[in-house]
JSON list of C-alpha atoms in Angstrom, two decimals:
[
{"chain": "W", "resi": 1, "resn": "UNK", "atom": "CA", "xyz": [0.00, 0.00, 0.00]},
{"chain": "W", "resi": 2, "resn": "UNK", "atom": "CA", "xyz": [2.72, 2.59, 0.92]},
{"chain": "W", "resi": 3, "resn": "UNK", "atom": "CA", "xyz": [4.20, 2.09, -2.54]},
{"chain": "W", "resi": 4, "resn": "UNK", "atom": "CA", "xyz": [0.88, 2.98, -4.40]},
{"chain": "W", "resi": 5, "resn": "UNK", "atom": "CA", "xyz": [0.87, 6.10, -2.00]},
{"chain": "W", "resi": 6, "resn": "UNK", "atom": "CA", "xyz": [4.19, 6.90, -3.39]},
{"chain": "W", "resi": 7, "resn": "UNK", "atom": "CA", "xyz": [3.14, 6.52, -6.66]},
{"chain": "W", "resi": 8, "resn": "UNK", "atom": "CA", "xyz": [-0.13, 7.89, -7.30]},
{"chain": "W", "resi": 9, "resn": "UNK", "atom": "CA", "xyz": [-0.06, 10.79, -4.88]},
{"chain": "W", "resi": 10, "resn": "UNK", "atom": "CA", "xyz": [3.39, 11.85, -5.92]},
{"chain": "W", "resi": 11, "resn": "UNK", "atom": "CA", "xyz": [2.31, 11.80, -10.01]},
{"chain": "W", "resi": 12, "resn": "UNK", "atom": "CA", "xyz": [4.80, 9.04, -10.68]},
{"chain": "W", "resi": 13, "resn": "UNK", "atom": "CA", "xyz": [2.90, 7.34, -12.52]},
{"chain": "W", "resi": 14, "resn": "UNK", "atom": "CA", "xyz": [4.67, 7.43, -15.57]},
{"chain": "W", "resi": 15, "resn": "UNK", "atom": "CA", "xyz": [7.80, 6.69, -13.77]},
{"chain": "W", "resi": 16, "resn": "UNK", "atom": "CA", "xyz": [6.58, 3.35, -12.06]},
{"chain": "W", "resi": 17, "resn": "UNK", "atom": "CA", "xyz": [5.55, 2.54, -15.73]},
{"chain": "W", "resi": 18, "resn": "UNK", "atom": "CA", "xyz": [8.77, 2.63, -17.44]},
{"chain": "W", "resi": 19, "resn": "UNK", "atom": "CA", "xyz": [10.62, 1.43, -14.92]},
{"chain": "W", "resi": 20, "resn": "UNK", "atom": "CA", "xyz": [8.36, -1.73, -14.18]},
{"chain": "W", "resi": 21, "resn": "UNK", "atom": "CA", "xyz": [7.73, -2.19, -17.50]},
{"chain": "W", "resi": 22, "resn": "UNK", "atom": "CA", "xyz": [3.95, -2.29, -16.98]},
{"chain": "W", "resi": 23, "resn": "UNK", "atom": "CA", "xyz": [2.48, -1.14, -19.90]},
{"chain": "W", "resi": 24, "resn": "UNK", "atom": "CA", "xyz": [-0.42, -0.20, -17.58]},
{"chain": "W", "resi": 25, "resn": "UNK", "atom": "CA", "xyz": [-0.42, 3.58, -17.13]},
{"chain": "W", "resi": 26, "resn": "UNK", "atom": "CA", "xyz": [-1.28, 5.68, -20.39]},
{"chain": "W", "resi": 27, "resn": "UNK", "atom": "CA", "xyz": [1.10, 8.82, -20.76]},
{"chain": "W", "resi": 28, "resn": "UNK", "atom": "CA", "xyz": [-0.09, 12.20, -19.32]},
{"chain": "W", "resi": 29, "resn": "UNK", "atom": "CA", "xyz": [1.63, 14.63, -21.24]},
{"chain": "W", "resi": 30, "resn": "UNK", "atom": "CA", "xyz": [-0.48, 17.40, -21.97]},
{"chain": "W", "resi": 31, "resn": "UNK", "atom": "CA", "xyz": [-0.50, 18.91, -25.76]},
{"chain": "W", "resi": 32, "resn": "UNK", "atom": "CA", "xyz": [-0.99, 22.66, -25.21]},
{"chain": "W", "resi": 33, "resn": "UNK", "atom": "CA", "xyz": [-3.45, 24.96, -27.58]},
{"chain": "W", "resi": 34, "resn": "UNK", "atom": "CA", "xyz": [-1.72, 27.90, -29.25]},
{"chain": "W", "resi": 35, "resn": "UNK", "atom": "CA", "xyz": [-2.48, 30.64, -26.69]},
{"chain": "W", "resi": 36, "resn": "UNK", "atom": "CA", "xyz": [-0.79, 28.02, -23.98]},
{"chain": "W", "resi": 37, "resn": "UNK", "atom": "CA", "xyz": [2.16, 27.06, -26.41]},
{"chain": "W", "resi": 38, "resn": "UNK", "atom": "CA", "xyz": [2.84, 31.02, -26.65]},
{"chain": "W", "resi": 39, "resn": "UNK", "atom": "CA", "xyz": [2.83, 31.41, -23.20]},
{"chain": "W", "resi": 40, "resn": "UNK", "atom": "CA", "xyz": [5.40, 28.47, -22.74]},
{"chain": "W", "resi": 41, "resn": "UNK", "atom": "CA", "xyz": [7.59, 30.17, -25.25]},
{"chain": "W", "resi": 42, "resn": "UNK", "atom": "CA", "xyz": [7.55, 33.30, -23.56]},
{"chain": "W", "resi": 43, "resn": "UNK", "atom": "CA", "xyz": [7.83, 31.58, -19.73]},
{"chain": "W", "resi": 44, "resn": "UNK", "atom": "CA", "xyz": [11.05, 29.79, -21.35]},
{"chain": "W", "resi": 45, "resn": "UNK", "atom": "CA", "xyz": [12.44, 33.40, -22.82]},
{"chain": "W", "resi": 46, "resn": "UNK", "atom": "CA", "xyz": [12.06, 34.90, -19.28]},
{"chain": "W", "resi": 47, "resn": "UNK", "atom": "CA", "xyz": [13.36, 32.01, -17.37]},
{"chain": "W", "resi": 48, "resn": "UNK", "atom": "CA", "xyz": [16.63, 31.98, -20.36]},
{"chain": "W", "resi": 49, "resn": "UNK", "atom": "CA", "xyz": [16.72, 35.99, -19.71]},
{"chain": "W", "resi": 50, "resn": "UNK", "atom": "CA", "xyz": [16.69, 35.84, -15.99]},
{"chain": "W", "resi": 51, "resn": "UNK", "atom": "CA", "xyz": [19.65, 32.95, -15.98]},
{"chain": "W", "resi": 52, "resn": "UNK", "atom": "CA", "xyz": [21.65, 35.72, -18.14]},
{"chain": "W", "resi": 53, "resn": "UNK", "atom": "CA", "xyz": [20.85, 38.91, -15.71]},
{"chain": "W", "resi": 54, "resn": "UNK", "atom": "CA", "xyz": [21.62, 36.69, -12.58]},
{"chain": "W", "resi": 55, "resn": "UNK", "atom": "CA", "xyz": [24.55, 35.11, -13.77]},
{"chain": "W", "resi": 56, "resn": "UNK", "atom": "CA", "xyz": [25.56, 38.91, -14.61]},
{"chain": "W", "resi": 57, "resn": "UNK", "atom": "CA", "xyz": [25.26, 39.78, -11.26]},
{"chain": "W", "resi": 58, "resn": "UNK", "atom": "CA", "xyz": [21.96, 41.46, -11.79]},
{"chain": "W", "resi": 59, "resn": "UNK", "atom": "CA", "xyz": [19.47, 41.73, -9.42]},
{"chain": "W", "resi": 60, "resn": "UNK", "atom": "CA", "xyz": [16.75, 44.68, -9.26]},
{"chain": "W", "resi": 61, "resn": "UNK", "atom": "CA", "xyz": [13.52, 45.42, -10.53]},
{"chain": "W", "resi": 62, "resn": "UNK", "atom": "CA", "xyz": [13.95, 44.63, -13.82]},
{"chain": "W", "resi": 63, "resn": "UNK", "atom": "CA", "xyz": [14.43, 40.70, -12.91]},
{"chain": "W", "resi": 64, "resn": "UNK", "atom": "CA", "xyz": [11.84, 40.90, -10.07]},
{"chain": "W", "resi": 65, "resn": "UNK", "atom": "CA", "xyz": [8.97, 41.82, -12.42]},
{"chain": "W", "resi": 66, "resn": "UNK", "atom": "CA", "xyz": [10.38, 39.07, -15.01]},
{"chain": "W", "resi": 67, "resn": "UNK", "atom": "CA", "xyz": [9.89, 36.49, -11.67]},
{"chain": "W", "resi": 68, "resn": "UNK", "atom": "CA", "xyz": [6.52, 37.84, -11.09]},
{"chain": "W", "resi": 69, "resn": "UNK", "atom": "CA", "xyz": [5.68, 37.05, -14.53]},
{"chain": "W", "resi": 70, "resn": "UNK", "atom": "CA", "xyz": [7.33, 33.95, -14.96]},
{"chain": "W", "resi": 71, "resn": "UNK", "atom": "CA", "xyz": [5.51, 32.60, -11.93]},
{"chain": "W", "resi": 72, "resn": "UNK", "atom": "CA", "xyz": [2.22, 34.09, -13.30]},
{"chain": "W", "resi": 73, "resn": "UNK", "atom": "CA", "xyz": [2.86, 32.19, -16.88]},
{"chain": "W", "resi": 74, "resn": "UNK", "atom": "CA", "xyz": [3.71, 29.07, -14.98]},
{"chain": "W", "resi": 75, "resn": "UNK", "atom": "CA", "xyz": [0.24, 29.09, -13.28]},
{"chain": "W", "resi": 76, "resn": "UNK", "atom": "CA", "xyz": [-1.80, 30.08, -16.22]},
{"chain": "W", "resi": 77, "resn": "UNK", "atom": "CA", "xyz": [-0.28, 26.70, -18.36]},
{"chain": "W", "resi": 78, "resn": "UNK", "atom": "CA", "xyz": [-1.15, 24.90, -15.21]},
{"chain": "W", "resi": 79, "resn": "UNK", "atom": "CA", "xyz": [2.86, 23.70, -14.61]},
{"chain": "W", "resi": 80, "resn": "UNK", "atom": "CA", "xyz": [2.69, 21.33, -11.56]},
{"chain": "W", "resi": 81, "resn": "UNK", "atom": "CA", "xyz": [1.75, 23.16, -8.51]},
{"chain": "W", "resi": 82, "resn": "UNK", "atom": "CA", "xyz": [5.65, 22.45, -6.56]},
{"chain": "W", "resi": 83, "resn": "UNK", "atom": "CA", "xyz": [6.73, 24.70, -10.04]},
{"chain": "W", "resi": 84, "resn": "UNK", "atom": "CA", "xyz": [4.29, 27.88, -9.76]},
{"chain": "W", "resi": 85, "resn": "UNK", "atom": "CA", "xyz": [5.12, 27.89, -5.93]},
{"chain": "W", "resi": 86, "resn": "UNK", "atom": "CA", "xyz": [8.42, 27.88, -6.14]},
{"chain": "W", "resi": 87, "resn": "UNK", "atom": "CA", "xyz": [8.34, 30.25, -9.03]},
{"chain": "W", "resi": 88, "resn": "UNK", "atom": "CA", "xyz": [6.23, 32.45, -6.81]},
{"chain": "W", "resi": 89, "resn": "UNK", "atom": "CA", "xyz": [8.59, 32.15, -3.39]},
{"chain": "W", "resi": 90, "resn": "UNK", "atom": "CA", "xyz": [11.38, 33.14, -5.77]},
{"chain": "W", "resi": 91, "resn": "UNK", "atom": "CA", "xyz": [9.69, 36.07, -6.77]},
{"chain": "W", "resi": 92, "resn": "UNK", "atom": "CA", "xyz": [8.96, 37.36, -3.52]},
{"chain": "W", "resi": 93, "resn": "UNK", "atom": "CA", "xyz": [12.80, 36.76, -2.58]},
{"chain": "W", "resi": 94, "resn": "UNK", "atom": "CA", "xyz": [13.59, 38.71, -5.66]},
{"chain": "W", "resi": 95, "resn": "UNK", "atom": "CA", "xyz": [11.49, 41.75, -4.44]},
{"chain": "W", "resi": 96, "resn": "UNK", "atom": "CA", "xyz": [12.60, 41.42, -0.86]},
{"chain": "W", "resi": 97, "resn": "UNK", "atom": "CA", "xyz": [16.51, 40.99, -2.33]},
{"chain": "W", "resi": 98, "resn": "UNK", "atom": "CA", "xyz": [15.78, 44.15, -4.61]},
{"chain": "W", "resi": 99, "resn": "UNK", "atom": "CA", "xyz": [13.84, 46.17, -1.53]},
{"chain": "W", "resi": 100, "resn": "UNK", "atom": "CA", "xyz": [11.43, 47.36, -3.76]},
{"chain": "W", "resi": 101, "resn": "UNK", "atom": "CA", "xyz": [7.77, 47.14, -2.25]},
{"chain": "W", "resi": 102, "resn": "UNK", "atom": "CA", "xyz": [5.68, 47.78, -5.14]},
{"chain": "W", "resi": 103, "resn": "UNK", "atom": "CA", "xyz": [7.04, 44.04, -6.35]},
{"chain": "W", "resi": 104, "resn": "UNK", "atom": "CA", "xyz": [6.71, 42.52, -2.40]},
{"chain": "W", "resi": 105, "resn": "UNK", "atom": "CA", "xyz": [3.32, 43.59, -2.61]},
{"chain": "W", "resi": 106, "resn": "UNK", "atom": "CA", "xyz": [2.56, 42.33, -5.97]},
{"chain": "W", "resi": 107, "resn": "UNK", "atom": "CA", "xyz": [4.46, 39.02, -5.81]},
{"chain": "W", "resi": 108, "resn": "UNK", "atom": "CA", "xyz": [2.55, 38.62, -2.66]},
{"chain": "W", "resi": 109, "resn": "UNK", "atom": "CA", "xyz": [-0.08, 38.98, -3.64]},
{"chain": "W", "resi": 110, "resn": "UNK", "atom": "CA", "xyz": [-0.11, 36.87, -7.44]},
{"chain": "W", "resi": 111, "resn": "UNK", "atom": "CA", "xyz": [0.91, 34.17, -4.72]},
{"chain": "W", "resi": 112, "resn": "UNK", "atom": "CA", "xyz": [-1.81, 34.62, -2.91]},
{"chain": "W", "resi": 113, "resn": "UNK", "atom": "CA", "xyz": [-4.22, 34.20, -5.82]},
{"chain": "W", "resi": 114, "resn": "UNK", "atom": "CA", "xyz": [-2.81, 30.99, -6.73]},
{"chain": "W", "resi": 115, "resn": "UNK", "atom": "CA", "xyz": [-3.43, 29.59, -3.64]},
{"chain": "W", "resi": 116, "resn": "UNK", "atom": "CA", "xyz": [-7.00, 30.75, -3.62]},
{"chain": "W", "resi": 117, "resn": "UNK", "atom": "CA", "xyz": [-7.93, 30.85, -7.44]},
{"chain": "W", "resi": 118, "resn": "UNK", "atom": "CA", "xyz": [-5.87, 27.63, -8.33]},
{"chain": "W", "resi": 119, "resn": "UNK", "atom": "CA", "xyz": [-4.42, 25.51, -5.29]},
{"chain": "W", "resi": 120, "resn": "UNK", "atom": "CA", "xyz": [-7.66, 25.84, -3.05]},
{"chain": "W", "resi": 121, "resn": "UNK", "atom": "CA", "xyz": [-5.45, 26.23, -0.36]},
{"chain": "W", "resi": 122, "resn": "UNK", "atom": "CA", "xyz": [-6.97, 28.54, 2.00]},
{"chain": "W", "resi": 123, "resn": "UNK", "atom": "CA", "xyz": [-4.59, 28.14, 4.62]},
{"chain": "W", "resi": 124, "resn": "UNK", "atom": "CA", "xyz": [-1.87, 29.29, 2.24]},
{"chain": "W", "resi": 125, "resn": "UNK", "atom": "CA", "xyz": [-4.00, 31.92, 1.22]},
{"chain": "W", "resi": 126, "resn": "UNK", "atom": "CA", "xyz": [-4.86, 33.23, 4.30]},
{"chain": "W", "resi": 127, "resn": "UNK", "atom": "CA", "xyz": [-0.67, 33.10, 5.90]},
{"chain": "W", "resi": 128, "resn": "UNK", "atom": "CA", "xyz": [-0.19, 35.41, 2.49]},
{"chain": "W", "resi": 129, "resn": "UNK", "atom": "CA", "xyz": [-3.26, 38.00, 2.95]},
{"chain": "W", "resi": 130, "resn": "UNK", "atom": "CA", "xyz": [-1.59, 38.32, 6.33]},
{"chain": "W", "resi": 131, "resn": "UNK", "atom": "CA", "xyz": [2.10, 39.16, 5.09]},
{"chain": "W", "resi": 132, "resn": "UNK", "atom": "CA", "xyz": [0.15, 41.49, 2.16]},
{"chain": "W", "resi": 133, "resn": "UNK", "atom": "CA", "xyz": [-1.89, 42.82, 5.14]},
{"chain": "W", "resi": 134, "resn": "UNK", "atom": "CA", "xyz": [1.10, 44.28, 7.31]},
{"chain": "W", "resi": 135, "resn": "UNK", "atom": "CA", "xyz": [3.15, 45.31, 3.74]},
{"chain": "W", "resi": 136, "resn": "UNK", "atom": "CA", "xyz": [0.26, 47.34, 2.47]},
{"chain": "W", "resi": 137, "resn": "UNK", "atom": "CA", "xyz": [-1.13, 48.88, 6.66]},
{"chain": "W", "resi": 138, "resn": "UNK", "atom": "CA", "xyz": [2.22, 49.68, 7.54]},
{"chain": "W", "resi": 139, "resn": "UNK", "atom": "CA", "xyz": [3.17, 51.52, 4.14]},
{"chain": "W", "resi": 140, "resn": "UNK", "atom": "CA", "xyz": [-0.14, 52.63, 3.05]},
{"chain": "W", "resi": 141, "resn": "UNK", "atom": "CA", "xyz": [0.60, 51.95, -0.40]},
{"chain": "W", "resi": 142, "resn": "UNK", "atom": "CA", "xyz": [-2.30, 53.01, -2.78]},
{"chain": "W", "resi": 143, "resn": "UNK", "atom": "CA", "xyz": [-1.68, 49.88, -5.22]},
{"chain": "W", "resi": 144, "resn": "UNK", "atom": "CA", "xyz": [-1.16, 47.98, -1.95]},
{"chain": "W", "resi": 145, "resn": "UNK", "atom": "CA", "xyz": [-4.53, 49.14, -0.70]},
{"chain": "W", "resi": 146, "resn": "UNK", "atom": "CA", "xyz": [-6.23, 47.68, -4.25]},
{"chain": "W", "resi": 147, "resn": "UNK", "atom": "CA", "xyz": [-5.05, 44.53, -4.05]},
{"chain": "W", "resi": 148, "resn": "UNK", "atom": "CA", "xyz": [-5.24, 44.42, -0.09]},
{"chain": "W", "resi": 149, "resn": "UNK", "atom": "CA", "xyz": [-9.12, 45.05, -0.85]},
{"chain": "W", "resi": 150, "resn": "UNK", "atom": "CA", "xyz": [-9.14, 42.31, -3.61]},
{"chain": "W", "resi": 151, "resn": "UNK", "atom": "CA", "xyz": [-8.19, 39.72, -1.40]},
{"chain": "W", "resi": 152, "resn": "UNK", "atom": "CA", "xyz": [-9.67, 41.07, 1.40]},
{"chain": "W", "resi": 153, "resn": "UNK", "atom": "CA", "xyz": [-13.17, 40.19, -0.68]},
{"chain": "W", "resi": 154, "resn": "UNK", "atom": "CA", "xyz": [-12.01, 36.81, -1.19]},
{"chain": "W", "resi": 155, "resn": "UNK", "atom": "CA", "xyz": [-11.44, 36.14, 2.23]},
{"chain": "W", "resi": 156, "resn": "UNK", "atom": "CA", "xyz": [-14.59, 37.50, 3.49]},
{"chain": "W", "resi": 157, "resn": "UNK", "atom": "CA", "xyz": [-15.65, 34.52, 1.07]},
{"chain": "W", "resi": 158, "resn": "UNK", "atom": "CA", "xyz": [-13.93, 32.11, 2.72]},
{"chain": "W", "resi": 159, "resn": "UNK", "atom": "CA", "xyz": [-15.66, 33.36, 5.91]},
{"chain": "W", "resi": 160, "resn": "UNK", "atom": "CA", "xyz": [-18.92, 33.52, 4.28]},
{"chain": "W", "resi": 161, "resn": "UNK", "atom": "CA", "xyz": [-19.59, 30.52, 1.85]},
{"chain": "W", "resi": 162, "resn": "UNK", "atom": "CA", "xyz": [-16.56, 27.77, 3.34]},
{"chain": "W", "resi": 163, "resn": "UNK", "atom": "CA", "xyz": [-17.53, 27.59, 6.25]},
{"chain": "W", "resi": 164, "resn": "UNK", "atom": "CA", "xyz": [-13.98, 29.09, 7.47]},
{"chain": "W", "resi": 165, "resn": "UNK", "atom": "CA", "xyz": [-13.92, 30.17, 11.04]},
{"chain": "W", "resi": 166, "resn": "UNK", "atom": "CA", "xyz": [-14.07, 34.30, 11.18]},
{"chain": "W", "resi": 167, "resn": "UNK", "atom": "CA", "xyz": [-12.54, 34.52, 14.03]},
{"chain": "W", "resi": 168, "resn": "UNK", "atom": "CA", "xyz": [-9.71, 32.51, 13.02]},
{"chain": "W", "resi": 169, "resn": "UNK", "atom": "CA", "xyz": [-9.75, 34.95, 9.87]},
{"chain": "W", "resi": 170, "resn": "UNK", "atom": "CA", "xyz": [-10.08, 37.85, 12.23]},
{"chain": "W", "resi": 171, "resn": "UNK", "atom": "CA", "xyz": [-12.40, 39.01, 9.54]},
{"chain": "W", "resi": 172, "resn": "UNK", "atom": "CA", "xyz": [-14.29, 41.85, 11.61]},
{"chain": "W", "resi": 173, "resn": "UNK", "atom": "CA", "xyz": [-10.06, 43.14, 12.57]},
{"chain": "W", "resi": 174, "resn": "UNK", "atom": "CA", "xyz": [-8.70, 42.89, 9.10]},
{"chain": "W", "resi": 175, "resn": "UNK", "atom": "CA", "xyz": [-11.90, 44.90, 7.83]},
{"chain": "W", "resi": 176, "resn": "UNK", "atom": "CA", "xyz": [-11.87, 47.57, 10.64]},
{"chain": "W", "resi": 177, "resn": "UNK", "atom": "CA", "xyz": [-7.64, 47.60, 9.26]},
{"chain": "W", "resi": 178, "resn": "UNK", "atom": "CA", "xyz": [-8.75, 47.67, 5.54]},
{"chain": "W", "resi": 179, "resn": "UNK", "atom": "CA", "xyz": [-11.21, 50.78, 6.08]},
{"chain": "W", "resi": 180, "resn": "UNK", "atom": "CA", "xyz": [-8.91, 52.71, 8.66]},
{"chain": "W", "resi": 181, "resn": "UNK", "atom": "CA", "xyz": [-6.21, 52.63, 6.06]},
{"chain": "W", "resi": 182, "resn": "UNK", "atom": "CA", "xyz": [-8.68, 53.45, 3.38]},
{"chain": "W", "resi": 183, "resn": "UNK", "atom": "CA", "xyz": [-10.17, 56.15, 4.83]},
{"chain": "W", "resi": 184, "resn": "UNK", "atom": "CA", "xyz": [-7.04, 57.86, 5.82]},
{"chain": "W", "resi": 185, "resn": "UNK", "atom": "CA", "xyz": [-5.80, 57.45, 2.03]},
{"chain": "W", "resi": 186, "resn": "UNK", "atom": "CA", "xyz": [-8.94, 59.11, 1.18]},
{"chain": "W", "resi": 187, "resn": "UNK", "atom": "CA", "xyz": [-8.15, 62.04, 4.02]},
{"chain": "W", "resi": 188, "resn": "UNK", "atom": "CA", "xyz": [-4.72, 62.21, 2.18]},
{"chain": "W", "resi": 189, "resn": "UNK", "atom": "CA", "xyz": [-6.38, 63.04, -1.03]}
]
């Protein structure tokens, strides 16, 4: 039994087929449609691109938005999920590594809509709206403050329709937060 655990919940599949010589298993490789074979081509360019700026010694903004699309491209092809995450933790390392917030905030938060939009992982989700949370409060970024809001709706979701416990979200805090914030930018103005 531990074997087929191995197997099937890893995706080896087609790896215990070749090597046992089963026969069994079908092959899963996926044939992309044009619009997903263009946006291979272009995730390939950026990765190539990025290798070349790194290896340069390159590190900024420049290479931080190439991550944040890379990891964007990955998801929208549907790579394996271990893929777009990592893509995505490398982007917000880039941003971090480049101190630029306007990327943090962004990387953050293209993570974060993974997790909800395309991994279903609302723990994930939530552990990100919380970093995006205290980048966006403590800054007050006005871009920040969009997507805070964006995912802010989603989670109000989660409260709302999955049954999520909102006091575990600390949905009524992170809304009083949202609206301080949003209401000062608006005193700002």
């Amino acid at each position: 039994m531990w074997i087929l655990d191995q197997v099937f919940l890893g995706h080896h599949e087609e790896l215990a087929n070749e090597e046992l010589q089963m026969g069994l298993c079908p092959s899963q490789r996926v044939e992309l449609g044009p619009l997903d074979q263009e946006r291979d081509k272009q995730l390939n360019e950026i990765e190539l691109r990025l290798q070349e700026r790194l290896a340069a010694g390159f590190l900024g903004v420049k290479e931080t938005g190439a991550s944040i699309e890379a990891a964007i491209l990955a998801r929208e092809i549907e790579r394996p999920r271990i893929e777009v995450e990592g893509r995505h933790t490398r982007a917000i390392d880039f941003a971090k590594r480049a101190n630029t917030l306007p990327a943090r905030i962004e990387a953050v938060y293209q993570y974060a809509w993974s997790c909800f939009w395309w991994f279903e992982d609302f723990p994930k989700f939530h552990e990100l709206y919380q970093d995006l949370e205290s980048l966006v409060i403590s800054s007050g970024h006005p871009g920040g403050l969009r997507r805070l809001y964006t995912l802010w709706s989603l989670l109000s979701t989660l409260g709302h329709l999955h049954g999520c416990n909102r006091e575990e979200l600390d949905l009524n805090g992170r809304t009083q937060r949202l609206s301080d914030d949003l209401f000062q930018k608006s005193l700002d103005a």
